[in-house]
Amino acid sequence: MNVNDLYPSPLGMLHLMSDGTALTHLLFEDPTDNECFPPTSRLQPHLPIFSQTRIWLDRYFRGECPGVLPPLRLHGTPFQCRVWQLLQAIPYGSTVSYGELARQLAAERNMKTISAQAVGQAVGRNPVAIIVPCHRVVGAHGSLTGYAGGLERKQWLLQREGLCL
């Protein structure tokens, strides 16, 4: 079952999707994409998962540390899912680089290296923006690089968390 809800954020409309019990997607509205939701999904804003997600987002956008994540169900390759787990471990108000994540993954797998570009591709495929904080991943030396929602939004989110970039 695919159900969805909308959340009006300071950064534009957010599209929330769920399987009925867990959040599966949180996407920025894209006016060029008429197929944001699968044709089998339906608007169902009163689900508990959407209430939990709205509370989390309300806290976040007020500039508070939002606390415990709503239940998530993320679908991807094992590599992508591990990267998304690492993203969830980045503390509010902190950043890490793509290279740092690549080094951490390489160490976990007893490998010499993992490509920062491969990490970047997995970060870019994160299906749950903001809550799985891909905006907290920066380039070498703290440079702002790549964000599916646009660099202006990434900068806004980092500034909301008290980071000056």
Coordinates of N, CA and C in Angstrom, one line a residue:
M1 N 0.8 -1.2 0.0 CA 0.0 0.0 0.0 C 0.9 1.2 0.0
N2 N 0.7 2.1 -1.0 CA 1.4 3.4 -1.0 C 0.5 4.5 -0.7
V3 N 0.8 5.2 0.3 CA -0.1 6.4 0.7 C 0.8 7.6 0.8
N4 N 0.2 8.8 0.7 CA 1.1 9.9 0.8 C 0.4 11.1 1.5
D5 N 1.2 12.1 1.8 CA 0.7 13.3 2.5 C 1.6 14.4 2.0
L6 N 1.2 15.6 2.2 CA 1.9 16.8 1.9 C 2.3 17.6 3.1
Y7 N 3.5 18.2 3.1 CA 3.9 19.1 4.3 C 4.4 20.4 3.7
P8 N 3.7 21.5 4.1 CA 4.2 22.8 3.6 C 5.4 23.3 4.5
S9 N 6.6 23.3 3.9 CA 7.8 23.6 4.7 C 8.3 25.0 4.2
P10 N 9.2 25.6 5.0 CA 9.8 26.9 4.6 C 10.6 26.8 3.3
L11 N 10.9 25.5 2.9 CA 11.7 25.3 1.6 C 10.8 24.8 0.5
G12 N 9.5 24.9 0.7 CA 8.6 24.4 -0.4 C 7.8 23.2 0.1
M13 N 6.9 22.8 -0.7 CA 6.1 21.6 -0.4 C 6.9 20.3 -0.3
L14 N 6.7 19.5 0.7 CA 7.4 18.2 0.8 C 6.3 17.1 0.6
H15 N 6.7 16.1 -0.1 CA 5.9 15.0 -0.4 C 6.3 13.8 0.5
L16 N 5.4 13.4 1.3 CA 5.7 12.2 2.2 C 5.0 11.0 1.7
M17 N 5.7 9.9 1.7 CA 5.1 8.6 1.2 C 5.4 7.6 2.3
S18 N 4.4 6.7 2.4 CA 4.5 5.6 3.4 C 3.9 4.3 2.8
D19 N 4.4 3.2 3.4 CA 3.8 1.9 3.1 C 2.6 1.6 4.0
G20 N 2.2 2.6 4.9 CA 1.1 2.5 5.8 C 1.6 2.4 7.2
T21 N 2.9 2.1 7.5 CA 3.4 2.0 8.8 C 4.7 2.8 9.0
A22 N 5.5 2.9 7.9 CA 6.8 3.6 8.0 C 6.9 4.6 6.9
L23 N 7.7 5.6 7.1 CA 8.0 6.5 6.0 C 9.0 5.9 5.0
T24 N 8.6 6.0 3.7 CA 9.5 5.4 2.7 C 10.1 6.5 1.8
H25 N 9.5 7.7 1.7 CA 10.0 8.8 0.9 C 9.6 10.1 1.6
L26 N 10.5 11.1 1.5 CA 10.3 12.5 1.8 C 11.0 13.3 0.7
L27 N 10.3 13.9 -0.2 CA 10.9 14.5 -1.4 C 10.4 15.9 -1.5
F28 N 11.3 16.8 -2.0 CA 10.9 18.2 -2.3 C 10.1 18.1 -3.5
E29 N 9.1 19.0 -3.5 CA 8.2 19.1 -4.7 C 9.0 19.5 -5.9
D30 N 8.8 18.9 -7.0 CA 9.5 19.2 -8.2 C 8.4 19.5 -9.3
P31 N 8.3 20.8 -9.6 CA 7.2 21.2 -10.5 C 7.4 20.6 -11.9
T32 N 8.6 20.1 -12.2 CA 8.8 19.6 -13.5 C 8.4 18.1 -13.6
D33 N 8.1 17.5 -12.4 CA 7.8 16.1 -12.3 C 6.4 15.9 -12.0
N34 N 5.6 15.5 -13.0 CA 4.2 15.3 -12.8 C 3.9 13.9 -12.2
E35 N 4.9 13.1 -12.0 CA 4.8 11.7 -11.5 C 5.4 11.6 -10.1
C36 N 5.3 12.6 -9.3 CA 6.0 12.5 -8.0 C 5.6 11.3 -7.2
F37 N 4.3 11.0 -7.2 CA 3.8 9.9 -6.5 C 3.4 8.8 -7.5
P38 N 3.6 7.5 -7.1 CA 3.2 6.5 -8.0 C 1.7 6.5 -8.2
P39 N 1.2 6.0 -9.4 CA -0.2 6.1 -9.7 C -1.0 5.3 -8.7
T40 N -0.4 4.3 -8.0 CA -1.1 3.5 -7.0 C -1.2 4.2 -5.6
S41 N -0.6 5.3 -5.4 CA -0.7 6.0 -4.1 C -1.9 6.8 -4.0
R42 N -2.3 7.1 -2.7 CA -3.4 7.9 -2.5 C -3.1 8.8 -1.2
L43 N -3.7 10.0 -1.2 CA -3.6 10.9 -0.1 C -4.3 10.3 1.1
Q44 N -3.5 10.2 2.2 CA -4.1 9.7 3.4 C -3.4 10.3 4.6
P45 N -3.6 11.6 4.9 CA -2.9 12.4 5.8 C -3.0 12.0 7.3
H46 N -4.0 11.2 7.6 CA -4.3 10.9 9.0 C -3.6 9.7 9.6
L47 N -2.7 9.1 8.8 CA -2.0 8.0 9.3 C -1.0 8.4 10.5
P48 N -0.8 7.6 11.5 CA 0.1 7.9 12.6 C 1.5 8.2 12.1
I49 N 2.0 7.5 11.1 CA 3.4 7.8 10.6 C 3.5 9.2 10.0
F50 N 2.4 9.7 9.4 CA 2.4 11.1 8.9 C 2.4 12.1 10.1
S51 N 1.6 11.8 11.1 CA 1.5 12.7 12.3 C 2.9 12.7 13.0
Q52 N 3.6 11.6 13.1 CA 4.9 11.6 13.7 C 5.9 12.4 12.9
T53 N 5.8 12.2 11.5 CA 6.7 12.9 10.7 C 6.5 14.4 10.7
R54 N 5.2 14.8 10.7 CA 4.9 16.3 10.8 C 5.4 16.9 12.1
I55 N 5.3 16.1 13.2 CA 5.8 16.6 14.5 C 7.4 16.8 14.4
W56 N 8.0 15.8 13.8 CA 9.5 15.8 13.7 C 9.9 17.1 12.8
L57 N 9.2 17.2 11.7 CA 9.5 18.3 10.8 C 9.2 19.7 11.5
D58 N 8.1 19.8 12.2 CA 7.8 21.0 12.9 C 8.9 21.4 13.8
R59 N 9.4 20.5 14.6 CA 10.5 20.7 15.5 C 11.7 21.2 14.8
Y60 N 12.0 20.4 13.7 CA 13.2 20.7 12.9 C 13.2 22.2 12.4
F61 N 12.0 22.5 11.8 CA 11.9 23.8 11.2 C 11.8 25.0 12.2
R62 N 11.5 24.7 13.4 CA 11.6 25.7 14.5 C 13.0 25.9 15.0
G63 N 13.9 25.1 14.5 CA 15.3 25.2 14.9 C 15.7 24.4 16.1
E64 N 14.8 23.4 16.4 CA 15.1 22.5 17.6 C 15.7 21.2 17.1
C65 N 16.4 20.6 17.9 CA 16.9 19.2 17.6 C 15.6 18.4 17.7
P66 N 15.2 17.7 16.6 CA 13.9 17.1 16.5 C 13.7 15.8 17.2
G67 N 14.8 15.2 17.7 CA 14.7 14.0 18.5 C 14.6 12.7 17.6
V68 N 13.9 11.7 18.2 CA 13.9 10.4 17.6 C 13.2 10.5 16.2
L69 N 13.8 9.7 15.3 CA 13.3 9.7 13.9 C 12.0 8.9 13.9
P70 N 11.1 9.3 13.0 CA 9.9 8.5 12.8 C 10.3 7.2 12.2
P71 N 9.5 6.1 12.3 CA 9.9 4.8 11.6 C 10.1 5.0 10.1
L72 N 11.2 4.4 9.7 CA 11.6 4.5 8.3 C 11.7 3.1 7.7
R73 N 11.4 3.0 6.4 CA 11.6 1.8 5.6 C 12.2 2.2 4.3
L74 N 13.6 2.0 4.2 CA 14.3 2.5 3.1 C 14.7 1.3 2.2
H75 N 14.4 1.5 0.9 CA 14.7 0.4 0.0 C 15.8 0.8 -1.0
G76 N 16.9 0.0 -1.0 CA 18.0 0.3 -1.9 C 19.0 -0.9 -1.9
T77 N 20.1 -0.7 -2.5 CA 21.1 -1.8 -2.5 C 21.7 -1.9 -1.1
P78 N 22.4 -2.9 -0.7 CA 23.0 -3.0 0.6 C 24.0 -1.9 0.8
F79 N 24.7 -1.5 -0.2 CA 25.7 -0.4 -0.1 C 24.9 0.9 0.2
Q80 N 23.9 1.2 -0.5 CA 23.1 2.4 -0.3 C 22.5 2.4 1.1
C81 N 21.9 1.3 1.5 CA 21.3 1.3 2.8 C 22.3 1.5 3.9
R82 N 23.5 1.0 3.8 CA 24.6 1.2 4.8 C 25.0 2.7 4.8
V83 N 25.1 3.3 3.6 CA 25.4 4.8 3.6 C 24.3 5.5 4.3
W84 N 23.0 5.2 4.0 CA 21.9 5.9 4.6 C 21.9 5.7 6.1
Q85 N 22.3 4.5 6.6 CA 22.5 4.3 8.1 C 23.5 5.3 8.6
L86 N 24.6 5.4 7.9 CA 25.7 6.3 8.4 C 25.2 7.8 8.4
L87 N 24.4 8.1 7.4 CA 23.8 9.5 7.4 C 23.0 9.8 8.7
Q88 N 22.2 8.8 9.1 CA 21.4 8.9 10.3 C 22.2 9.1 11.5
A89 N 23.5 8.7 11.5 CA 24.3 8.8 12.7 C 25.0 10.2 12.8
I90 N 24.9 11.0 11.7 CA 25.6 12.3 11.8 C 24.7 13.2 12.7
P91 N 25.4 13.7 13.8 CA 24.6 14.5 14.7 C 24.0 15.8 14.1
Y92 N 22.9 16.2 14.7 CA 22.3 17.5 14.3 C 23.4 18.6 14.5
G93 N 23.5 19.5 13.6 CA 24.5 20.6 13.7 C 25.9 20.2 13.4
S94 N 26.1 19.0 12.7 CA 27.4 18.6 12.4 C 27.5 18.2 10.9
T95 N 28.6 18.2 10.3 CA 28.8 17.7 9.0 C 29.9 16.7 8.9
V96 N 29.9 15.9 7.9 CA 31.0 15.0 7.5 C 31.2 15.1 6.0
S97 N 32.4 14.7 5.6 CA 32.7 14.8 4.1 C 32.4 13.4 3.5
Y98 N 32.2 13.5 2.2 CA 32.1 12.3 1.4 C 33.3 11.4 1.6
G99 N 34.5 12.0 1.7 CA 35.7 11.2 1.9 C 35.7 10.5 3.2
E100 N 35.2 11.2 4.3 CA 35.2 10.6 5.6 C 34.3 9.4 5.6
L101 N 33.1 9.5 5.0 CA 32.2 8.4 4.9 C 32.8 7.2 4.1
A102 N 33.5 7.6 3.0 CA 34.2 6.5 2.2 C 35.2 5.8 3.1
R103 N 36.0 6.6 3.8 CA 37.0 5.9 4.7 C 36.4 5.0 5.8
Q104 N 35.3 5.5 6.4 CA 34.6 4.7 7.4 C 34.1 3.4 6.8
L105 N 33.5 3.5 5.6 CA 33.0 2.3 4.9 C 34.1 1.3 4.5
A106 N 35.2 1.9 4.1 CA 36.4 1.0 3.7 C 36.9 0.3 4.9
A107 N 37.0 1.0 6.0 CA 37.5 0.4 7.3 C 36.5 -0.7 7.7
E108 N 35.2 -0.5 7.7 CA 34.3 -1.5 8.0 C 34.4 -2.8 7.2
R109 N 34.8 -2.6 5.9 CA 34.8 -3.7 5.0 C 36.2 -4.3 4.8
N110 N 37.2 -3.8 5.6 CA 38.6 -4.2 5.5 C 39.1 -4.0 4.1
M111 N 38.7 -2.9 3.5 CA 39.2 -2.5 2.2 C 40.2 -1.3 2.3
K112 N 41.0 -1.2 1.3 CA 42.0 0.0 1.3 C 41.2 1.3 1.1
T113 N 40.3 1.3 0.1 CA 39.6 2.5 -0.2 C 38.2 2.1 -0.8
I114 N 37.3 3.1 -0.6 CA 36.0 3.1 -1.3 C 35.9 4.5 -1.9
S115 N 35.4 4.5 -3.1 CA 35.3 5.8 -3.8 C 34.4 6.8 -3.1
A116 N 34.8 8.0 -2.9 CA 34.0 9.0 -2.4 C 32.8 9.3 -3.4
Q117 N 33.1 9.1 -4.7 CA 32.0 9.3 -5.7 C 30.9 8.2 -5.5
A118 N 31.3 7.0 -5.2 CA 30.3 6.0 -5.0 C 29.5 6.3 -3.8
V119 N 30.1 6.8 -2.7 CA 29.4 7.3 -1.6 C 28.4 8.4 -2.0
G120 N 28.9 9.4 -2.8 CA 28.1 10.5 -3.2 C 26.9 10.1 -4.0
Q121 N 27.1 9.0 -4.8 CA 25.9 8.5 -5.6 C 24.9 7.9 -4.7
A122 N 25.3 7.2 -3.6 CA 24.4 6.6 -2.7 C 23.7 7.7 -1.9
V123 N 24.5 8.7 -1.5 CA 23.9 9.9 -0.7 C 22.8 10.6 -1.6
G124 N 23.1 10.7 -2.9 CA 22.2 11.4 -3.8 C 20.9 10.6 -4.1
R125 N 20.9 9.3 -3.8 CA 19.7 8.5 -4.0 C 18.9 8.3 -2.7
N126 N 19.3 9.1 -1.6 CA 18.6 9.0 -0.4 C 17.1 9.4 -0.6
P127 N 16.2 8.4 -0.3 CA 14.8 8.7 -0.5 C 14.1 9.6 0.5
V128 N 14.7 9.8 1.6 CA 14.1 10.6 2.7 C 14.9 11.8 3.1
A129 N 14.7 12.9 2.3 CA 15.4 14.1 2.6 C 15.2 14.6 4.0
I130 N 16.1 15.4 4.5 CA 16.1 16.1 5.8 C 16.1 15.1 6.9
I131 N 15.2 14.2 7.0 CA 15.2 13.2 8.1 C 16.4 12.3 8.1
V132 N 16.7 11.8 6.9 CA 18.0 11.1 6.7 C 18.9 12.2 6.1
P133 N 19.7 12.8 7.0 CA 20.3 14.1 6.7 C 21.5 14.1 5.7
C134 N 21.1 13.9 4.4 CA 22.2 13.9 3.4 C 22.7 15.3 3.2
H135 N 22.0 16.3 3.7 CA 22.4 17.7 3.6 C 23.6 17.9 4.5
R136 N 23.9 17.1 5.4 CA 25.0 17.2 6.3 C 26.3 16.6 5.8
V137 N 26.3 16.2 4.5 CA 27.5 15.7 3.9 C 28.0 16.8 2.9
V138 N 29.3 17.1 3.1 CA 29.9 18.2 2.4 C 31.2 17.7 1.7
G139 N 31.6 18.5 0.8 CA 32.8 18.1 0.0 C 34.1 18.3 0.9
A140 N 35.2 18.1 0.3 CA 36.5 18.3 1.0 C 36.6 19.7 1.5
H141 N 37.2 19.9 2.7 CA 37.4 21.2 3.3 C 36.1 21.9 3.5
G142 N 35.0 21.2 3.7 CA 33.7 21.8 4.0 C 32.9 22.5 2.9
S143 N 33.3 22.2 1.7 CA 32.7 22.9 0.5 C 31.3 22.3 0.3
L144 N 30.4 23.2 -0.1 CA 29.0 22.7 -0.4 C 29.0 22.1 -1.8
T145 N 28.6 20.9 -1.8 CA 28.6 20.2 -3.1 C 27.3 19.4 -3.2
G146 N 26.7 19.2 -4.3 CA 25.6 18.4 -4.6 C 24.5 18.3 -3.5
Y147 N 23.3 18.5 -3.9 CA 22.2 18.2 -3.1 C 21.0 18.1 -4.0
A148 N 20.2 17.0 -3.9 CA 19.1 16.8 -4.8 C 18.1 17.9 -4.7
G149 N 17.9 18.5 -3.6 CA 17.0 19.6 -3.4 C 17.5 20.9 -3.8
G150 N 18.8 21.0 -4.2 CA 19.4 22.2 -4.6 C 20.3 22.8 -3.5
L151 N 21.4 23.4 -4.0 CA 22.4 23.9 -3.0 C 21.8 25.0 -2.1
E152 N 20.9 25.8 -2.6 CA 20.3 26.8 -1.7 C 19.6 26.2 -0.5
R153 N 18.9 25.1 -0.8 CA 18.2 24.4 0.3 C 19.2 23.8 1.3
K154 N 20.2 23.2 0.7 CA 21.3 22.6 1.5 C 21.9 23.6 2.5
Q155 N 22.2 24.8 1.9 CA 22.8 25.8 2.8 C 21.8 26.3 3.8
W156 N 20.5 26.4 3.5 CA 19.5 26.8 4.4 C 19.4 25.8 5.5
L157 N 19.4 24.5 5.2 CA 19.2 23.5 6.2 C 20.4 23.5 7.2
L158 N 21.6 23.7 6.6 CA 22.8 23.7 7.5 C 22.8 24.9 8.4
Q159 N 22.4 26.1 7.8 CA 22.3 27.3 8.6 C 21.2 27.1 9.7
R160 N 20.1 26.5 9.4 CA 19.1 26.2 10.4 C 19.7 25.4 11.6
E161 N 20.6 24.6 11.3 CA 21.3 23.7 12.3 C 22.4 24.5 13.0
G162 N 22.6 25.8 12.7 CA 23.6 26.5 13.4 C 25.0 26.5 12.8
L163 N 25.1 26.0 11.5 CA 26.4 25.9 10.9 C 26.5 27.1 9.9
C164 N 27.7 27.7 10.0 CA 28.0 28.8 9.1 C 28.8 28.3 8.0
L165 N 28.3 28.3 6.8 CA 29.1 27.9 5.6 C 29.2 29.0 4.6

